[in-house]
PDB file of C-alpha atoms and ligand atoms in Angstrom:
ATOM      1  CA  UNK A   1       6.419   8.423  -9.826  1.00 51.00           C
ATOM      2  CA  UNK A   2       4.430   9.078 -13.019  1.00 43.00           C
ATOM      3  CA  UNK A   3       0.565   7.861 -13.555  1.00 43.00           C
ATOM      4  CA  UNK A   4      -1.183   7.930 -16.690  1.00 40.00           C
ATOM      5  CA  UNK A   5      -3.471  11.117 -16.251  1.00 38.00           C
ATOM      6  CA  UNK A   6      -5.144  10.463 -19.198  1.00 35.00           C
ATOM      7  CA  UNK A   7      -7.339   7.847 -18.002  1.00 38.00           C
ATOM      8  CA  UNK A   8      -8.413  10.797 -15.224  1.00 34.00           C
ATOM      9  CA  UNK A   9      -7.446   8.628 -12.629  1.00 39.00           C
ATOM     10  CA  UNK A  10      -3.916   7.463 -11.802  1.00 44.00           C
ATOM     11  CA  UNK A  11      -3.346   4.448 -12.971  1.00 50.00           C
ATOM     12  CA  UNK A  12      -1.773   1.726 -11.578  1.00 64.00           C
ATOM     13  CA  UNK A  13       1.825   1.685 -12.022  1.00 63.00           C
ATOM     14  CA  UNK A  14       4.097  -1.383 -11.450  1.00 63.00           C
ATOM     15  CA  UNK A  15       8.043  -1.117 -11.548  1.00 64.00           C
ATOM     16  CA  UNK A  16      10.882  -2.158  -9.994  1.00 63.00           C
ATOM     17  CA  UNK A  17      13.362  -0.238  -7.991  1.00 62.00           C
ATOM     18  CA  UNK A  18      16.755  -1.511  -7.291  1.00 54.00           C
ATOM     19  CA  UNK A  19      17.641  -0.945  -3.852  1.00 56.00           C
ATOM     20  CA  UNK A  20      20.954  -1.689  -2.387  1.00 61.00           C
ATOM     21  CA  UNK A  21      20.202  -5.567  -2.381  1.00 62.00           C
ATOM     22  CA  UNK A  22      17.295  -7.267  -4.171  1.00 69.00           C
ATOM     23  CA  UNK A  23      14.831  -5.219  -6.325  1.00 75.00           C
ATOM     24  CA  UNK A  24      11.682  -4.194  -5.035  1.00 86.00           C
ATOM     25  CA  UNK A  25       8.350  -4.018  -6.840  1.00 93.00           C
ATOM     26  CA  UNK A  26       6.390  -0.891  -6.499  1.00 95.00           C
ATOM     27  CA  UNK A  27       2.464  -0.860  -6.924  1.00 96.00           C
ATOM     28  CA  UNK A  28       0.948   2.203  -7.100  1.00 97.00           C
ATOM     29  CA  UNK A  29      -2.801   1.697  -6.972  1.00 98.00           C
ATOM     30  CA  UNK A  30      -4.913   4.384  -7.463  1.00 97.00           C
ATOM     31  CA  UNK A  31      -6.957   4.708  -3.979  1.00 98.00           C
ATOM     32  CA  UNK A  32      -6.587   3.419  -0.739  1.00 98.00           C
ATOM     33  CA  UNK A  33      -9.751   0.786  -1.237  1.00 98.00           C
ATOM     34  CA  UNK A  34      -7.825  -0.499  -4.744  1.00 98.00           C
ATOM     35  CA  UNK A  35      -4.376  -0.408  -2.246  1.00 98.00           C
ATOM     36  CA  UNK A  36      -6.462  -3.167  -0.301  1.00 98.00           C
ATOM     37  CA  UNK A  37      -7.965  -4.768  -2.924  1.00 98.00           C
ATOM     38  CA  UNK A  38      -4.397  -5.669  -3.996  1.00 98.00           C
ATOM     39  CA  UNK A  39      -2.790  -6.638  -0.702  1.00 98.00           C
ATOM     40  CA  UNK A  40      -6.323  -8.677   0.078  1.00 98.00           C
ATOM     41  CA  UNK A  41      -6.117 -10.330  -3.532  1.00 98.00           C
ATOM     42  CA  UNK A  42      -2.295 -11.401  -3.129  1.00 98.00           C
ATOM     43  CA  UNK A  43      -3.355 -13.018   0.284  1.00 98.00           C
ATOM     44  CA  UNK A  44      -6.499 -14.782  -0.759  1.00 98.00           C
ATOM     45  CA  UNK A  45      -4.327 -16.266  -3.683  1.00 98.00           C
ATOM     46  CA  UNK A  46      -1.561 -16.863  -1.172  1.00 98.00           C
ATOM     47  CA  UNK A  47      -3.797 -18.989   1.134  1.00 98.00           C
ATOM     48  CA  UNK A  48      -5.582 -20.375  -2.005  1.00 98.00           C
ATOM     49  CA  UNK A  49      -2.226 -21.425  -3.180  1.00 98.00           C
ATOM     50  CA  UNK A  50      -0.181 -22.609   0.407  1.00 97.00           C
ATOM     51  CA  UNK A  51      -2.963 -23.223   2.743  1.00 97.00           C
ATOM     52  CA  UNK A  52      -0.624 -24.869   5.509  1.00 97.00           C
ATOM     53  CA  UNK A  53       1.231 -21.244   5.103  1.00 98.00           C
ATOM     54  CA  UNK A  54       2.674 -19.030   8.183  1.00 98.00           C
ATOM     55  CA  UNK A  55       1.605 -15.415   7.779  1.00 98.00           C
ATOM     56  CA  UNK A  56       3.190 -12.600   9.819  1.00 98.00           C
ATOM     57  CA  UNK A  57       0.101  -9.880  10.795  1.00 98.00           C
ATOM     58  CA  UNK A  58       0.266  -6.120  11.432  1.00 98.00           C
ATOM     59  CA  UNK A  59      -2.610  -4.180  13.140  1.00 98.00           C
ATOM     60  CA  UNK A  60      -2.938  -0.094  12.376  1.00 96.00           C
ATOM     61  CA  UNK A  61      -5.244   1.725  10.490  1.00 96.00           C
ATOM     62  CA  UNK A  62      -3.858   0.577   6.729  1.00 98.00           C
ATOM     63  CA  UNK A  63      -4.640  -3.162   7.215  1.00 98.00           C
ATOM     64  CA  UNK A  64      -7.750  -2.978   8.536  1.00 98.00           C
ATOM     65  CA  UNK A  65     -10.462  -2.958   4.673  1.00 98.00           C
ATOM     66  CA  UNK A  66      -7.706  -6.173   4.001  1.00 98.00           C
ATOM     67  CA  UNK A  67      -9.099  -7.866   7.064  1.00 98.00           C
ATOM     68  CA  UNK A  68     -12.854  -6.545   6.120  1.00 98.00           C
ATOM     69  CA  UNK A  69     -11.956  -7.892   2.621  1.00 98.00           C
ATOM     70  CA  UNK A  70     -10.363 -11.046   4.129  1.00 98.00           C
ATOM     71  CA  UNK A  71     -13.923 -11.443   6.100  1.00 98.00           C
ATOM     72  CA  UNK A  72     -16.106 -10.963   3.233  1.00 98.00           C
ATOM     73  CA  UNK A  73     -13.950 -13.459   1.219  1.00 98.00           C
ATOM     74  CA  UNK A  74     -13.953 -16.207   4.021  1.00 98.00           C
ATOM     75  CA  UNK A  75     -17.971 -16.126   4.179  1.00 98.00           C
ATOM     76  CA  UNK A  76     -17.935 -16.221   0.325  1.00 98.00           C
ATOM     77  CA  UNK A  77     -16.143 -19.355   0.713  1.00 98.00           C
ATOM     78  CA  UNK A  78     -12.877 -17.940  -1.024  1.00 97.00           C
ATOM     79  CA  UNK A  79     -10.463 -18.472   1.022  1.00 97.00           C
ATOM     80  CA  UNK A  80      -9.700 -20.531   4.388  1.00 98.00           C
ATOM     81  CA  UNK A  81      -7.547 -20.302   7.441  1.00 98.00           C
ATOM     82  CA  UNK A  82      -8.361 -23.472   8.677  1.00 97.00           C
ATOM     83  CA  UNK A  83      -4.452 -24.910   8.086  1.00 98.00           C
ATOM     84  CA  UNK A  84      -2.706 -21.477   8.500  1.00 98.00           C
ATOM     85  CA  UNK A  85      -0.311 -20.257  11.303  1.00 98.00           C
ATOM     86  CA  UNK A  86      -0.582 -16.612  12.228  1.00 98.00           C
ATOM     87  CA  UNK A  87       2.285 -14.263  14.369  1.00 98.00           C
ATOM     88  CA  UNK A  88       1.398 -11.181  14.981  1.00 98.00           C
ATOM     89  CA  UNK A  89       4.213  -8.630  14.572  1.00 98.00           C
ATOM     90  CA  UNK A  90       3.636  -6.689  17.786  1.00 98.00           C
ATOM     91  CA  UNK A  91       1.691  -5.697  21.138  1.00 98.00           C
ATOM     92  CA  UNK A  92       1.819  -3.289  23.669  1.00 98.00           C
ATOM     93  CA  UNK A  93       4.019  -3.901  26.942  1.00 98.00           C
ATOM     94  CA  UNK A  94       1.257  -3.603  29.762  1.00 97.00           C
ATOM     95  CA  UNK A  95      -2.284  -4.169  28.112  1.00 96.00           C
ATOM     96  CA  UNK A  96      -3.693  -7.752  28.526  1.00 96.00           C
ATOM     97  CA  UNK A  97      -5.107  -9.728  25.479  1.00 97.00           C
ATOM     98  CA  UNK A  98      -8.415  -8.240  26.665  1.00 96.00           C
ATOM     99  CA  UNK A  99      -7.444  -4.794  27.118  1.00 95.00           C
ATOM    100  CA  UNK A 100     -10.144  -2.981  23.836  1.00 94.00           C
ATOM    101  CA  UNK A 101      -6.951  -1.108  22.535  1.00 95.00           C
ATOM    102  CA  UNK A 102      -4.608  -4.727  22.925  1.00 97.00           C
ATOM    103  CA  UNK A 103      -3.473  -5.833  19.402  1.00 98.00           C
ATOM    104  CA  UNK A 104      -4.844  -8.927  20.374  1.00 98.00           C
ATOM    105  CA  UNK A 105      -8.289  -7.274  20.520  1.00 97.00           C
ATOM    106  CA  UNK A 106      -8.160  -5.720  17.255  1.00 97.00           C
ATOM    107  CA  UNK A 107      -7.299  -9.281  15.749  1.00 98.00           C
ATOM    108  CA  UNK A 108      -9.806 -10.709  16.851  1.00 98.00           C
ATOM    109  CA  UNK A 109     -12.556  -7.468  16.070  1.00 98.00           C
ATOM    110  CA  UNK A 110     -11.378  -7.693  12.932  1.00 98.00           C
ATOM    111  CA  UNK A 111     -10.270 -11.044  11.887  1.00 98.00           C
ATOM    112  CA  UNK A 112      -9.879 -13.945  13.917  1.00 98.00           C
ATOM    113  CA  UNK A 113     -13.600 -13.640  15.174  1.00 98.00           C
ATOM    114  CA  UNK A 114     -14.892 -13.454  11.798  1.00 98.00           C
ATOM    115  CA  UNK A 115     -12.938 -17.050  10.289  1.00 98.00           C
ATOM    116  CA  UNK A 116     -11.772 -20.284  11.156  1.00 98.00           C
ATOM    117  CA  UNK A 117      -8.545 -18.776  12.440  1.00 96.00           C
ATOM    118  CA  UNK A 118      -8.767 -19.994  16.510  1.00 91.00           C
ATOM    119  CA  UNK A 119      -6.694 -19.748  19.171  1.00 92.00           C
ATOM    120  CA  UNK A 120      -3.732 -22.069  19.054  1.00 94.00           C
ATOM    121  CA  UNK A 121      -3.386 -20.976  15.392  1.00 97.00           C
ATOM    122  CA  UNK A 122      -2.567 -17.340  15.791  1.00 98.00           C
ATOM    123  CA  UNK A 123      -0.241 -16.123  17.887  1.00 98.00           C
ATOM    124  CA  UNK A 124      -0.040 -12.675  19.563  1.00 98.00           C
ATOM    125  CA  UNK A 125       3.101 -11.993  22.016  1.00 98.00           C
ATOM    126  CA  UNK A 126       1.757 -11.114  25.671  1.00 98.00           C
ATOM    127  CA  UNK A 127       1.816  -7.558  26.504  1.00 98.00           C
ATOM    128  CA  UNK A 128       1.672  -9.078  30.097  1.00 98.00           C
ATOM    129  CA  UNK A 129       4.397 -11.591  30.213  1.00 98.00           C
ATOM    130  CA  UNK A 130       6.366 -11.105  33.859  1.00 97.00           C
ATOM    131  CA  UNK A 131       9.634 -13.013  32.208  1.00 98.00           C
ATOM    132  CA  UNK A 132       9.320 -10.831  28.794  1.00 98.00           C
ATOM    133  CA  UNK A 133      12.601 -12.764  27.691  1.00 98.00           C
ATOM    134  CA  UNK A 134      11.725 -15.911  27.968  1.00 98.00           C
ATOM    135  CA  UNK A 135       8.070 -14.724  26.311  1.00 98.00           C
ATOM    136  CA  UNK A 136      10.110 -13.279  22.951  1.00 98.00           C
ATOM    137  CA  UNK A 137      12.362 -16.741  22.945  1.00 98.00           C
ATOM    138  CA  UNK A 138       9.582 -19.122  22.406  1.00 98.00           C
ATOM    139  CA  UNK A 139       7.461 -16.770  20.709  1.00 98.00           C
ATOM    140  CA  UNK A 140      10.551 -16.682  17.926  1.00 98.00           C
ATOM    141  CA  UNK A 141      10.754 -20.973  18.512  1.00 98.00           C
ATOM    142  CA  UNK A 142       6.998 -21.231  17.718  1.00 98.00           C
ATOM    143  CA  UNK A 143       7.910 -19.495  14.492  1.00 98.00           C
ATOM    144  CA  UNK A 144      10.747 -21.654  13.703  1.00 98.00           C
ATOM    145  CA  UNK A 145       8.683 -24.927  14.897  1.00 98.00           C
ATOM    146  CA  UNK A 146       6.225 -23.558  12.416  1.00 98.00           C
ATOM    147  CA  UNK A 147       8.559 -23.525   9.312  1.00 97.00           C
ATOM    148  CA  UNK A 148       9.414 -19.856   9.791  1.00 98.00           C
ATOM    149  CA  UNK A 149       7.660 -16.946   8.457  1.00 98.00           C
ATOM    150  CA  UNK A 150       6.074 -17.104   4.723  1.00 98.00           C
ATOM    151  CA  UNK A 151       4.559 -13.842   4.052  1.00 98.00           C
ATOM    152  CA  UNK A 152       4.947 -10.969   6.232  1.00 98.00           C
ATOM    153  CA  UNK A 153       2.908  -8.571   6.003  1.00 98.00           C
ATOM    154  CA  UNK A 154       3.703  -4.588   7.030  1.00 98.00           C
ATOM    155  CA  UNK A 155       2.800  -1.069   7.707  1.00 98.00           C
ATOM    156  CA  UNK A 156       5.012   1.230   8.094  1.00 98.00           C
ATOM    157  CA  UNK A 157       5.632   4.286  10.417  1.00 97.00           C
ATOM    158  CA  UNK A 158       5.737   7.689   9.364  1.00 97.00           C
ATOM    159  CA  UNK A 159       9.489   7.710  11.004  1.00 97.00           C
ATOM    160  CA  UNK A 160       9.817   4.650   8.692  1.00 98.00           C
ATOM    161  CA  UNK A 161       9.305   1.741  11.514  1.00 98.00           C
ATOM    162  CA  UNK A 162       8.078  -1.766  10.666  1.00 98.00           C
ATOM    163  CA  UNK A 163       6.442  -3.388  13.491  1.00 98.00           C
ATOM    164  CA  UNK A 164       7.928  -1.846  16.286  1.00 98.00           C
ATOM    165  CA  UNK A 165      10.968  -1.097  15.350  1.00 98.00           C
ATOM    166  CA  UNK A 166      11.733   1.992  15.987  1.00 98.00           C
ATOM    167  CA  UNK A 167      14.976   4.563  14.217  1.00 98.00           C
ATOM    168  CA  UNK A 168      18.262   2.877  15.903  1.00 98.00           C
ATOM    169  CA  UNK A 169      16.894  -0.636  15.426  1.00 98.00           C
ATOM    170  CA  UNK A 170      19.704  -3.143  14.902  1.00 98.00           C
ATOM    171  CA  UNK A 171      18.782  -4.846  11.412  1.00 98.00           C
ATOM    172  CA  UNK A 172      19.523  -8.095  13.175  1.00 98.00           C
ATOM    173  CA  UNK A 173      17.628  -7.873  16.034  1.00 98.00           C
ATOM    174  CA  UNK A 174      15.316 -10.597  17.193  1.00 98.00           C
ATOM    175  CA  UNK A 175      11.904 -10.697  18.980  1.00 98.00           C
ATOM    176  CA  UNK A 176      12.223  -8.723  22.287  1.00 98.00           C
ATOM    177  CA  UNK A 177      10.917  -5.312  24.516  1.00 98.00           C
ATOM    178  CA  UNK A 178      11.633  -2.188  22.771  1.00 98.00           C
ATOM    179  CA  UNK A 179      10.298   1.524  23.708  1.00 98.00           C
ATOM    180  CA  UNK A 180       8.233   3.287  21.108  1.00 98.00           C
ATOM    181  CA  UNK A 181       9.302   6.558  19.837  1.00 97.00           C
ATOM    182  CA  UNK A 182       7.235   9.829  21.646  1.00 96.00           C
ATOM    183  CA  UNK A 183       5.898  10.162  17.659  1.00 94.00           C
ATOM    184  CA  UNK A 184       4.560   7.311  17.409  1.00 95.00           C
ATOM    185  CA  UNK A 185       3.226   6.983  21.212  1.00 95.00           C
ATOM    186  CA  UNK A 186       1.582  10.546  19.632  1.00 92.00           C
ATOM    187  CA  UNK A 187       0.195   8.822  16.290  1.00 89.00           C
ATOM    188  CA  UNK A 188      -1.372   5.843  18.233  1.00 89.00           C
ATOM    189  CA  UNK A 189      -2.837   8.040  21.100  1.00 91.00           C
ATOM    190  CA  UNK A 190      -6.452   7.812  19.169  1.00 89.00           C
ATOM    191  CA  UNK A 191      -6.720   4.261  20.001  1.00 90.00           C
ATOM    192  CA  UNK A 192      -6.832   4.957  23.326  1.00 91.00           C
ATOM    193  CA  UNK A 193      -9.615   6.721  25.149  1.00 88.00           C
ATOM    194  CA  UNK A 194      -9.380  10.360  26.624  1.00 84.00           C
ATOM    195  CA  UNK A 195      -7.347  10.368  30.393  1.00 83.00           C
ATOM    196  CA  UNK A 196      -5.848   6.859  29.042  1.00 86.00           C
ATOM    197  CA  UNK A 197      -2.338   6.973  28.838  1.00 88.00           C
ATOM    198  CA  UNK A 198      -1.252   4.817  25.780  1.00 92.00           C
ATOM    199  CA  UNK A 199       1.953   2.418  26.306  1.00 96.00           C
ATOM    200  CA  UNK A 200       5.256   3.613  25.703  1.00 97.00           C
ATOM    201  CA  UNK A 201       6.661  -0.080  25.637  1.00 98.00           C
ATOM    202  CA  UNK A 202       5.930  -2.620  23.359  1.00 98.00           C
ATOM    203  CA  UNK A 203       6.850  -6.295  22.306  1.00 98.00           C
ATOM    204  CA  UNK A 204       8.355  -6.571  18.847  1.00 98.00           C
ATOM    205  CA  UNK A 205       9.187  -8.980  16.193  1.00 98.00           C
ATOM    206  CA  UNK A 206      12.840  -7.637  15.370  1.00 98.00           C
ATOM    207  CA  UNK A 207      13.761  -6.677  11.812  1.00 98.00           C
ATOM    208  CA  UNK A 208      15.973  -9.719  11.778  1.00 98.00           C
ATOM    209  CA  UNK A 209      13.032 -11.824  11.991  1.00 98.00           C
ATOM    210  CA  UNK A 210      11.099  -9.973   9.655  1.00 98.00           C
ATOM    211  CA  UNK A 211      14.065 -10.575   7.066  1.00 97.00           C
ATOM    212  CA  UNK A 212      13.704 -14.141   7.518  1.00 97.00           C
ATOM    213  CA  UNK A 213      10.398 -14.350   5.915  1.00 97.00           C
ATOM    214  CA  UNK A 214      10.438 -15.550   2.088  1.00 96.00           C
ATOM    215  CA  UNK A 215       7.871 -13.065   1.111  1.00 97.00           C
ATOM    216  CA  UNK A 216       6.981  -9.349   2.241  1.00 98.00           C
ATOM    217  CA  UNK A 217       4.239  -7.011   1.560  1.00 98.00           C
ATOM    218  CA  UNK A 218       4.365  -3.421   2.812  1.00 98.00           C
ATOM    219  CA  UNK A 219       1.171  -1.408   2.321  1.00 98.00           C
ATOM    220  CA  UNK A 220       1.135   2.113   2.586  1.00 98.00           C
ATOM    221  CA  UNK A 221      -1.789   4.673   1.787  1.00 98.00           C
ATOM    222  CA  UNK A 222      -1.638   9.025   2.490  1.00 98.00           C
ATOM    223  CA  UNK A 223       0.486  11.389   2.419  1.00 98.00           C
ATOM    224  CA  UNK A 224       1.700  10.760   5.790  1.00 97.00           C
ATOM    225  CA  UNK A 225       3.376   8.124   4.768  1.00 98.00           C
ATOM    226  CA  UNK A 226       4.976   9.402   1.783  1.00 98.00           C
ATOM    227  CA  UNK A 227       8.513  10.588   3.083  1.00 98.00           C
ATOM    228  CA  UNK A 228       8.755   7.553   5.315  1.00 98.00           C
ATOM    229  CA  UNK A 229       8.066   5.168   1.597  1.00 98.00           C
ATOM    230  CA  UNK A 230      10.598   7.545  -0.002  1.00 97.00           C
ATOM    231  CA  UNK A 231      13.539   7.114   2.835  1.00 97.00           C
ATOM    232  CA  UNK A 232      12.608   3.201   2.779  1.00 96.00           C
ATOM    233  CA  UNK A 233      13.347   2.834  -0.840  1.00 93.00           C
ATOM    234  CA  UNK A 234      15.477   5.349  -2.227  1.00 92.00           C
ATOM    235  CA  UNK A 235      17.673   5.934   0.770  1.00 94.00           C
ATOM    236  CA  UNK A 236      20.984   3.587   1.653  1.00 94.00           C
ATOM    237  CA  UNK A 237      20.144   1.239   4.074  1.00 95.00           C
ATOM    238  CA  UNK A 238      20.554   2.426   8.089  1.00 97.00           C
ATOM    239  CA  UNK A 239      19.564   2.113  11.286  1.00 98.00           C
ATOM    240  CA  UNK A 240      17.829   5.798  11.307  1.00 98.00           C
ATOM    241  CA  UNK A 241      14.912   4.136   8.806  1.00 98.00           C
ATOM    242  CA  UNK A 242      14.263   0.687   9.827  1.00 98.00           C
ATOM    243  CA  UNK A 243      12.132   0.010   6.461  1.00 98.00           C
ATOM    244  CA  UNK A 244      15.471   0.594   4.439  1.00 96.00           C
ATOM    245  CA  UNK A 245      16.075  -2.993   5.786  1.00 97.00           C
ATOM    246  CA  UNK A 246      13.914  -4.511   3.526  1.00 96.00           C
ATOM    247  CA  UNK A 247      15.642  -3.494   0.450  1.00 94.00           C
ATOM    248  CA  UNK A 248      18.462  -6.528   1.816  1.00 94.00           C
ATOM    249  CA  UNK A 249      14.768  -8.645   1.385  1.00 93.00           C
ATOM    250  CA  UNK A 250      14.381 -11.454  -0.978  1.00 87.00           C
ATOM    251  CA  UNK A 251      11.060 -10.945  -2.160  1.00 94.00           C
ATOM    252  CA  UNK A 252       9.704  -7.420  -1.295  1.00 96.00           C
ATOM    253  CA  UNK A 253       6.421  -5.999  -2.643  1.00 97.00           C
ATOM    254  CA  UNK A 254       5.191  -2.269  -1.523  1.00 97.00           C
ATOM    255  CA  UNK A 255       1.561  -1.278  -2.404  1.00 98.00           C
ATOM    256  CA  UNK A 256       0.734   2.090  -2.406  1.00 98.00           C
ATOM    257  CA  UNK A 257      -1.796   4.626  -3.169  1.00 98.00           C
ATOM    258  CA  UNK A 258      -0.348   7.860  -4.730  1.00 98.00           C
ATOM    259  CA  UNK A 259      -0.745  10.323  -1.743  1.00 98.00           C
ATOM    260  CA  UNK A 260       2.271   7.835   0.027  1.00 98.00           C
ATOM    261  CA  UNK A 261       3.694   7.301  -4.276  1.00 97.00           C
ATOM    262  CA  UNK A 262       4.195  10.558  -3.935  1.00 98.00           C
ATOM    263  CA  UNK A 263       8.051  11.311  -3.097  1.00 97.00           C
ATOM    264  CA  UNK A 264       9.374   8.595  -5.630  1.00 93.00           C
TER     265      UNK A 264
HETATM  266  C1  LIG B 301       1.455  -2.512  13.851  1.00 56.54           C
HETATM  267  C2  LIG B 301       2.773  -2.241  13.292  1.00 56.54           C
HETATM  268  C3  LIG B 301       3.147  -0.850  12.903  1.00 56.54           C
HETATM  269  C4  LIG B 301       2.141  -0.215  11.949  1.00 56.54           C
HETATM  270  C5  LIG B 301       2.553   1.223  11.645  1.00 56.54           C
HETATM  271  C6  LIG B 301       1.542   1.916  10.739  1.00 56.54           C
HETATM  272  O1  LIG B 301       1.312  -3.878  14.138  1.00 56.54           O
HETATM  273  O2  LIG B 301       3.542  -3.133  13.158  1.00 56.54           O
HETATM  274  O3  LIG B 301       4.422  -0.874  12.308  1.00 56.54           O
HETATM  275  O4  LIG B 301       2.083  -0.958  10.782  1.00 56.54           O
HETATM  276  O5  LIG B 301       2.653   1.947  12.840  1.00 56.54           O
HETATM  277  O6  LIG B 301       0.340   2.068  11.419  1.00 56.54           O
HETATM  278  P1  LIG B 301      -0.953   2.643  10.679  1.00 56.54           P
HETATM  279  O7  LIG B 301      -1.386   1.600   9.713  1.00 56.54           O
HETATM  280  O8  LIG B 301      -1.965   2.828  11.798  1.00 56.54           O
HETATM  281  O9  LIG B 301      -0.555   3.912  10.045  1.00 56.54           O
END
């Protein structure tokens, strides 16, 4: 994807790509603080905008300056969470909500501690639930009782996954127990202290659900992540990169900075 280079920086870049179903707009920011600034804007304006909204939540390294922005933009006074419903995307099979590398913890380090987001609002599936069936069930009829998902939004896994969903992932599938790939048990190993063996299960919003919501935002920043944003977007749709799914989304934005812009 071209910048403009004479400014000396890249320059943000907006187009659309059509991908085998709806188009998808492409942001390319120029650094991974602007790539935030953008997913943290569209959110504030979001909530500003549909405060009673449902928001699907990632955790991961990419998210986390949108919830220090988010934060900083609560105290401020710009934006509220008071009337919105949060679902969390995934959690490890295993760790309890007060396990330090639980996806429950991180919310809560680094959002729902910090605004007037409380418990009963957000919902996090339990990586300890004995009947894990009948804990992915209601966790998908909370989201329906809630008015369904309204804005999702995603990371994305250098193999191209979207919450958990891991390559193979049926594009219909539905909240339930998947196993992680050994890549990215490997990539999420540094949460984890040393002699701790990180989970190899996990709970996971399916990418059927995902599809559901009305509006998506993927964020991507590094090189890393640039072949996985490349197979997501310019590939035909399969079950080998679960992001391809999203180009059969209605409303798909992807924010990047250029290091992951860099294979379009
Ligand atoms: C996490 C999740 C994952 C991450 C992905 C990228 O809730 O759903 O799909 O978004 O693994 O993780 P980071 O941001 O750490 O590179």
């Amino acid at each position: 994807m071209k910048t403009d280079a004479a400014s000396g920086l890249a320059q943000k870049v907006q187009t659309k790509l059509s991908g085998h179903g709806q188009p998808m707009t492409i942001v390319v920011e120029p650094s991974v603080e602007a790539v935030a600034a953008h997913v943290h804007d569209a959110l504030v304006e979001h909530l500003q905008r549909t405060p009673r909204t449902v928001l699907g939540l990632p955790t991961g390294g990419t998210p986390i300056p949108v919830y220090a922005r988010l934060v900083e933009s609560y105290r401020a006074g710009r934006c509220s969470f008071k009337h919105a419903t949060t679902f969390n995307l995934d959690e490890y099979i295993g760790l309890g909500a007060e396990h330090p590398a639980s996806y429950a913890a991180y919310m809560r380090e680094n959002l729902f501690d910090h605004v007037d987001c409380s418990v009963g609002q957000y919902h996090i599936l339990d990586g300890l639930a004995e009947d894990v069936e009948a804990e992915c069930a209601a966790y998908e009829n909370a989201m329906a009782a809630s008015g369904g998902l309204e804005l999702v939004l995603l990371g994305i896994g250098q193999n191209a996954h979207i919450g958990f969903n891991e390559p193979g992932s049926d594009f219909h599938a539905r909240t339930r127990a998947v196993d992680l790939a050994p890549s990215t048990v490997a990539a999420n190993a540094r949460y984890f202290r040393e002699g701790q063996q990180p989970p190899t299960k996990a709970l996971s919003m399916g990418i059927g659900t995902i599809l559901e919501a009305r509006r998506i935002i993927v964020m991507a920043t590094g090189s890393s992540k640039a072949k996985a944003v490349r197979r997501m977007m310019t590939e035909a749709p399969s079950r080998d990169v679960p992001a391809s799914a999203l180009q059969f989304a209605t409303d798909v934005t992807i924010v990047l900075d250029p290091a992951a812009a860099a294979e379009l």
